[in-house]
CSV table of C-alpha atoms in Angstrom, one decimal:
chain,number,residue,atom,x,y,z
A,1,MET,CA,30.6,-119.8,111.8
A,2,GLY,CA,30.9,-116.3,113.3
A,3,PHE,CA,32.9,-117.7,116.2
A,4,SER,CA,35.4,-119.5,113.9
A,5,GLN,CA,35.8,-116.4,111.7
A,6,LYS,CA,36.6,-114.4,114.9
A,7,ASN,CA,39.1,-117.0,116.0
A,8,GLN,CA,40.8,-116.9,112.6
A,9,ASP,CA,41.0,-113.1,112.7
A,10,GLU,CA,42.6,-113.3,116.2
A,11,ASN,CA,45.1,-115.8,114.9
A,12,ARG,CA,45.9,-113.6,112.0
A,13,SER,CA,46.5,-110.5,114.2
A,14,ALA,CA,48.4,-112.2,117.0
A,15,PRO,CA,52.2,-112.5,116.4
A,16,PRO,CA,53.2,-116.1,115.6
A,17,ASP,CA,54.9,-117.9,118.4
A,18,ASP,CA,58.5,-119.1,118.0
A,19,ASP,CA,57.6,-122.8,117.4
A,20,MET,CA,55.3,-121.7,114.6
A,21,ILE,CA,58.0,-119.6,113.0
A,22,ILE,CA,60.6,-122.4,113.3
A,23,HIS,CA,58.2,-124.8,111.7
A,24,ARG,CA,57.8,-122.4,108.8
A,25,ILE,CA,61.6,-122.0,108.4
A,26,LEU,CA,62.1,-125.7,108.5
A,27,GLY,CA,59.5,-126.1,105.9
A,28,GLY,CA,61.7,-124.0,103.6
A,29,GLU,CA,60.4,-120.5,104.3
A,30,VAL,CA,63.8,-118.8,104.8
A,31,ASN,CA,62.4,-115.3,105.1
A,32,ALA,CA,60.5,-116.2,108.2
A,33,TYR,CA,63.8,-116.2,110.0
A,34,GLU,CA,63.6,-112.4,109.9
A,35,LEU,CA,60.8,-112.6,112.5
A,36,LEU,CA,63.1,-114.4,114.9
A,37,LEU,CA,66.0,-112.0,114.1
A,38,ASN,CA,63.9,-109.0,115.0
A,39,ARG,CA,62.4,-110.6,118.1
A,40,TYR,CA,65.8,-111.7,119.6
A,41,LYS,CA,68.1,-109.1,118.2
A,42,GLN,CA,68.2,-107.0,121.3
A,43,ASN,CA,68.6,-110.0,123.6
A,44,VAL,CA,71.6,-111.2,121.6
A,45,LEU,CA,73.2,-107.8,121.3
A,46,HIS,CA,72.7,-107.3,125.0
A,47,ILE,CA,74.7,-110.4,125.8
A,48,VAL,CA,77.4,-109.9,123.1
A,49,LYS,CA,78.1,-106.3,124.1
A,50,ARG,CA,79.0,-107.4,127.6
A,51,HIS,CA,81.5,-110.0,126.6
A,52,VAL,CA,83.4,-108.8,123.5
A,53,PRO,CA,85.1,-105.4,122.6
A,54,SER,CA,82.7,-102.9,121.1
A,55,GLY,CA,84.3,-103.1,117.6
A,56,GLU,CA,83.4,-106.8,117.4
A,57,ILE,CA,79.8,-106.7,118.5
A,58,GLU,CA,78.2,-106.6,115.0
A,59,GLU,CA,80.3,-109.5,113.7
A,60,ILE,CA,79.8,-111.7,116.7
A,61,ALA,CA,76.0,-111.0,116.8
A,62,GLN,CA,75.8,-111.9,113.1
A,63,THR,CA,77.7,-115.1,113.7
A,64,VAL,CA,75.2,-116.0,116.5
A,65,PHE,CA,72.2,-115.6,114.2
A,66,ILE,CA,73.9,-117.6,111.4
A,67,ARG,CA,74.9,-120.4,113.8
A,68,ALA,CA,71.3,-120.4,115.2
A,69,TYR,CA,69.9,-120.7,111.7
A,70,GLN,CA,72.2,-123.6,110.8
A,71,SER,CA,71.4,-125.4,114.1
A,72,LEU,CA,67.7,-124.8,113.9
A,73,PRO,CA,66.9,-128.5,112.8
A,74,SER,CA,68.4,-129.6,116.2
A,75,PHE,CA,66.2,-127.1,118.2
A,76,ARG,CA,63.7,-129.0,120.3
A,77,LEU,CA,60.2,-127.4,119.8
A,78,ASN,CA,58.3,-126.4,123.0
A,79,THR,CA,61.5,-125.4,124.7
A,80,ASP,CA,62.7,-121.8,125.4
A,81,PHE,CA,64.1,-120.3,122.2
A,82,ARG,CA,65.5,-117.3,124.1
A,83,LYS,CA,67.5,-119.6,126.4
A,84,TRP,CA,68.7,-121.5,123.4
A,85,ILE,CA,69.9,-118.5,121.4
A,86,SER,CA,71.5,-117.0,124.6
A,87,SER,CA,73.5,-120.1,124.9
A,88,ILE,CA,74.7,-119.8,121.3
A,89,ALA,CA,75.6,-116.1,122.0
A,90,ILE,CA,77.6,-117.0,125.1
A,91,ARG,CA,79.5,-119.8,123.3
A,92,SER,CA,80.2,-117.5,120.3
A,93,CYS,CA,81.7,-114.9,122.7
A,94,HIS,CA,83.8,-117.7,124.3
A,95,ASP,CA,85.0,-118.8,120.8
A,96,TYR,CA,85.9,-115.2,120.0
A,97,TRP,CA,88.2,-115.0,123.1
A,98,ARG,CA,89.7,-118.4,122.4
A,99,LYS,CA,90.6,-117.3,118.9
A,100,ALA,CA,91.8,-113.9,120.0
A,101,TYR,CA,94.1,-115.4,122.6
A,102,ARG,CA,95.4,-117.9,120.2
A,103,ASN,CA,96.2,-115.3,117.6
A,104,ARG,CA,97.4,-112.8,120.3
A,105,GLU,CA,95.3,-110.1,118.7
A,106,ILE,CA,94.4,-108.6,122.0
A,107,PRO,CA,97.2,-106.4,123.4
A,108,ILE,CA,97.4,-106.5,127.1
A,109,SER,CA,97.2,-102.9,128.2
A,110,SER,CA,99.4,-101.7,131.1
A,111,LEU,CA,98.2,-99.9,134.2
A,112,THR,CA,99.0,-96.4,134.9
A,113,GLU,CA,99.5,-94.6,138.2
A,114,LYS,CA,95.9,-93.3,138.2
A,115,HIS,CA,94.7,-96.9,138.2
A,116,GLY,CA,97.0,-97.7,141.1
A,117,ASN,CA,95.7,-94.7,143.0
A,118,TRP,CA,92.1,-95.7,142.2
A,119,LEU,CA,92.7,-99.2,143.5
A,120,GLU,CA,94.2,-98.0,146.7
A,121,GLU,CA,91.3,-95.5,147.2
A,122,VAL,CA,88.7,-98.2,146.7
A,123,MET,CA,90.4,-100.6,149.0
A,124,ALA,CA,90.9,-97.9,151.7
A,125,PRO,CA,88.8,-98.6,154.9
A,126,ALA,CA,87.2,-95.2,154.8
A,127,SER,CA,86.6,-94.9,151.1
A,128,SER,CA,84.0,-92.2,150.4
A,129,GLN,CA,84.3,-92.4,146.6
A,130,ALA,CA,80.9,-92.4,144.9
A,131,PHE,CA,80.5,-95.4,142.6
A,132,SER,CA,78.3,-93.4,140.3
A,133,ASP,CA,81.2,-90.9,139.5
A,134,SER,CA,81.8,-91.2,135.8
A,135,SER,CA,85.6,-90.8,136.0
A,136,PHE,CA,85.6,-93.3,138.8
A,137,GLN,CA,83.7,-95.8,136.6
A,138,GLU,CA,86.0,-95.2,133.7
A,139,GLU,CA,89.0,-96.2,135.7
A,140,ALA,CA,87.1,-99.2,137.2
A,141,ARG,CA,86.3,-100.3,133.7
A,142,GLU,CA,89.9,-100.0,132.5
A,143,LEU,CA,91.2,-101.8,135.5
A,144,LEU,CA,88.6,-104.6,135.1
A,145,GLU,CA,89.5,-105.0,131.4
A,146,TRP,CA,93.2,-105.1,132.3
A,147,ALA,CA,92.6,-107.8,134.9
A,148,LEU,CA,90.3,-109.9,132.6
A,149,ASP,CA,92.9,-109.8,129.9
A,150,HIS,CA,95.2,-111.7,132.2
A,151,LEU,CA,92.7,-114.6,132.6
A,152,SER,CA,92.2,-117.5,130.2
A,153,PRO,CA,89.1,-117.3,127.9
A,154,GLN,CA,87.4,-119.9,130.1
A,155,ASP,CA,88.1,-118.1,133.3
A,156,ARG,CA,87.2,-114.8,131.8
A,157,MET,CA,83.7,-116.1,130.7
A,158,VAL,CA,83.1,-117.7,134.1
A,159,THR,CA,84.2,-114.5,136.0
A,160,GLU,CA,81.9,-112.4,133.9
A,161,LEU,CA,78.9,-114.6,134.2
A,162,VAL,CA,79.2,-115.6,137.9
A,163,TYR,CA,80.8,-112.6,139.6
A,164,LEU,CA,79.9,-109.7,137.4
A,165,GLU,CA,76.4,-110.7,136.1
A,166,GLY,CA,75.6,-112.6,139.3
A,167,MET,CA,74.4,-115.8,137.7
A,168,LYS,CA,74.2,-119.1,139.6
A,169,GLY,CA,76.6,-121.9,138.8
A,170,LYS,CA,73.9,-124.0,137.2
A,171,GLU,CA,72.7,-121.1,135.0
A,172,ALA,CA,76.2,-120.3,133.8
A,173,ALA,CA,76.8,-124.0,133.2
A,174,GLU,CA,73.7,-124.3,131.0
A,175,LEU,CA,74.8,-121.3,128.9
A,176,LEU,CA,78.4,-122.5,128.5
A,177,GLY,CA,77.5,-126.1,128.0
A,178,TRP,CA,79.7,-127.2,130.8
A,179,SER,CA,79.0,-129.2,134.0
A,180,THR,CA,77.9,-127.2,137.1
A,181,ALA,CA,80.9,-128.7,139.0
A,182,ASN,CA,83.3,-127.4,136.3
A,183,VAL,CA,81.8,-123.9,136.5
A,184,LYS,CA,82.0,-123.8,140.3
A,185,VAL,CA,85.6,-125.0,140.4
A,186,ARG,CA,86.6,-122.6,137.6
A,187,ALA,CA,84.8,-119.7,139.3
A,188,PHE,CA,86.6,-120.3,142.5
A,189,ARG,CA,90.0,-120.6,140.8
A,190,SER,CA,89.5,-117.6,138.6
A,191,ARG,CA,88.5,-115.5,141.6
A,192,ARG,CA,91.7,-116.5,143.3
A,193,LYS,CA,93.7,-115.7,140.1
A,194,LEU,CA,92.0,-112.3,139.8
A,195,ARG,CA,92.9,-111.5,143.4
A,196,LYS,CA,96.6,-112.5,142.7
A,197,ILE,CA,96.6,-110.4,139.5
A,198,LEU,CA,95.3,-107.3,141.3
A,199,LEU,CA,97.6,-107.7,144.3
A,200,ASN,CA,100.7,-108.2,142.0
A,201,LYS,CA,99.7,-105.4,139.6
A,202,LYS,CA,102.5,-103.6,137.8
A,203,ILE,CA,102.1,-99.9,137.5
A,204,VAL,CA,103.7,-98.0,134.6
A,205,LYS,CA,104.9,-94.6,135.6
B,1,MET,CA,85.8,-103.2,158.9
B,2,LYS,CA,87.3,-103.6,155.4
B,3,ASP,CA,90.2,-105.8,154.8
B,4,ARG,CA,92.9,-103.9,152.9
B,5,ASN,CA,94.4,-107.0,151.5
B,6,LYS,CA,91.2,-108.2,150.0
B,7,PRO,CA,90.5,-106.7,146.6
B,8,TYR,CA,87.1,-108.3,146.4
B,9,GLY,CA,85.8,-105.3,148.2
B,10,LEU,CA,86.1,-104.1,144.6
B,11,GLN,CA,83.5,-106.5,143.4
B,12,HIS,CA,80.8,-103.9,143.7
B,13,ALA,CA,82.8,-101.2,141.8
B,14,PHE,CA,83.7,-103.7,139.1
B,15,LYS,CA,80.0,-104.8,138.8
B,16,GLU,CA,78.9,-101.2,138.4
B,17,ALA,CA,81.6,-100.6,135.7
B,18,TYR,CA,80.7,-103.8,133.9
B,19,HIS,CA,77.0,-103.0,133.7
B,20,GLN,CA,77.8,-99.4,132.6
B,21,ARG,CA,79.4,-100.6,129.3
B,22,ASP,CA,78.4,-98.6,126.3
B,23,ALA,CA,75.1,-99.6,124.7
B,24,ALA,CA,75.4,-101.8,121.6
B,25,HIS,CA,74.9,-99.9,118.4
B,26,VAL,CA,74.6,-101.7,115.1
B,27,GLU,CA,74.6,-100.3,111.6
B,28,PRO,CA,71.0,-99.7,110.2
B,29,GLY,CA,71.6,-102.3,107.5
B,30,TRP,CA,72.8,-105.0,109.9
B,31,GLU,CA,69.6,-107.1,109.9
B,32,ARG,CA,69.6,-107.0,106.0
B,33,GLN,CA,73.1,-108.2,106.0
B,34,VAL,CA,72.3,-111.1,108.3
B,35,MET,CA,69.2,-112.1,106.2
B,36,ARG,CA,71.3,-111.9,103.0
B,37,GLN,CA,73.7,-114.5,104.5
B,38,VAL,CA,70.8,-116.6,105.7
B,39,ARG,CA,69.3,-116.6,102.2
B,40,GLU,CA,72.7,-117.5,100.7
B,41,LEU,CA,72.7,-120.6,103.0
B,42,GLY,CA,69.3,-121.5,101.5
B,43,PRO,CA,66.5,-123.6,103.0
B,44,LEU,CA,67.4,-125.9,105.8
B,45,ASN,CA,67.5,-129.6,105.0
B,46,GLN,CA,65.2,-131.1,107.6
B,47,GLY,CA,65.3,-134.6,106.3
B,48,ARG,CA,67.9,-136.7,108.0
B,49,GLY,CA,70.3,-138.3,105.5
B,50,TRP,CA,71.9,-141.6,106.0
B,51,ILE,CA,75.1,-140.0,107.3
B,52,ASP,CA,73.1,-138.3,110.1
B,53,LEU,CA,71.5,-141.6,110.9
B,54,ILE,CA,74.9,-143.4,111.1
B,55,GLU,CA,76.2,-140.4,113.2
B,56,GLY,CA,73.4,-140.9,115.7
B,57,CYS,CA,74.1,-144.6,116.1
B,58,PHE,CA,77.9,-144.3,116.1
B,59,TRP,CA,78.6,-143.8,119.8
B,60,LYS,CA,75.8,-146.3,120.8
B,61,LEU,CA,77.4,-149.0,118.7
B,62,ALA,CA,81.0,-148.2,119.7
B,63,PRO,CA,81.2,-150.5,122.8
B,64,VAL,CA,79.6,-153.3,120.9
B,65,ALA,CA,82.2,-152.9,118.1
B,66,CYS,CA,85.0,-152.9,120.7
B,67,ILE,CA,83.8,-156.2,122.3
B,68,LEU,CA,83.4,-157.7,118.8
B,69,ILE,CA,87.0,-156.7,117.9
B,70,LEU,CA,88.3,-158.3,121.1
B,71,VAL,CA,86.4,-161.5,120.6
B,72,LEU,CA,87.5,-161.8,117.0
B,73,SER,CA,91.2,-161.1,118.0
B,74,VAL,CA,91.1,-163.9,120.6
B,75,ALA,CA,89.5,-166.2,118.0
B,76,LEU,CA,92.2,-165.3,115.5
B,77,ILE,CA,95.1,-165.9,117.9
B,78,LEU,CA,93.7,-169.3,118.9
B,79,GLN,CA,93.0,-170.3,115.2
B,80,PHE,CA,96.7,-169.6,114.1
B,81,ASP,CA,98.2,-171.3,117.1
B,82,PHE,CA,100.2,-168.3,118.0
B,83,ILE,CA,103.8,-168.9,119.1
B,84,SER,CA,105.8,-166.0,120.5
B,85,GLU,CA,109.2,-165.0,119.2
B,86,ALA,CA,110.7,-165.8,122.6
B,87,GLU,CA,109.5,-169.4,122.2
B,88,ILE,CA,111.1,-169.7,118.8
B,89,ALA,CA,114.4,-168.3,120.1
B,90,LYS,CA,114.3,-170.7,123.0
B,91,THR,CA,113.8,-173.7,120.6
B,92,PHE,CA,116.9,-172.7,118.6
B,93,LEU,CA,119.0,-172.1,121.6
B,94,GLU,CA,118.1,-175.5,123.1
B,95,ASP,CA,118.8,-177.4,119.9
B,96,SER,CA,122.5,-176.6,119.2
B,97,VAL,CA,122.7,-178.6,115.9
B,98,ASP,CA,119.9,-176.6,114.3
B,99,TYR,CA,121.3,-173.4,115.7
B,100,SER,CA,124.8,-173.9,114.2
B,101,PHE,CA,123.2,-174.9,110.9
B,102,LEU,CA,121.2,-171.8,110.8
B,103,GLN,CA,124.3,-169.7,111.6
B,104,MET,CA,126.1,-171.3,108.7
B,105,LEU,CA,123.3,-170.5,106.4
B,106,GLY,CA,123.3,-166.9,107.7
B,107,LYS,CA,127.1,-166.5,106.8
B,108,SER,CA,126.8,-167.8,103.3
């Protein structure tokens, strides 16, 4: 009896696992979703902040959790919830860019002379510029944003996942819900496009 | 030696810049807002309705339905002894009496 009592106490003190929480939510206990929200909030925000402008992070992250809640009946228990919600987050970011490009809400910024100088300096054979320099990184970020704005939403997502985050084709394909071959082909093409964009850059003086 | 025409020497600089993006900050009441929306949606309906069941079978039954439509179409064509318009025209053109009679009717 003492042993079972001890076991029950342990169960009570241990945080419930994802499957248990999902089971409770599907049973009608809506408030249990808060446990999942708190558990995966940072993970979702971490993904979203990398892929959308800072002003949109809150809204997209909210959409991710609402979508996840609505899709919960289709979640297969005993699988990785983190992976599942990460996939929803990536697809939500992709949807954001698709909508933004369609509505032409994102103005494409122009490059200034300092960006041109930066690019030349980085590409110089004997470049001694420190990558940790904050002004250097600021210009790199602006140039990167400028180049990514010239890519289609699909190419943008693939470039970010494969080249900037260093994911493998299969990993990126799982998150995007595309085939691995599609991701690999698109990654190759978007890399070529990016090269063309950077070589043909137009500098505003 | 670096290739001057190859901007992908930039990949490292871009990667660094990409990972240095500002940390995500959300308003303190953000979680409450999400939960409010979730509560508004209400409990999830776990029981599969008949629409969901049909939806699940739809694509599985689609090829069967296509074959059935084809078989029925062929059966219908054979049943009605289908004669093409070209064959009708040919009949009229070959039989000049009927053709002129029909022309006469057409004028009146």
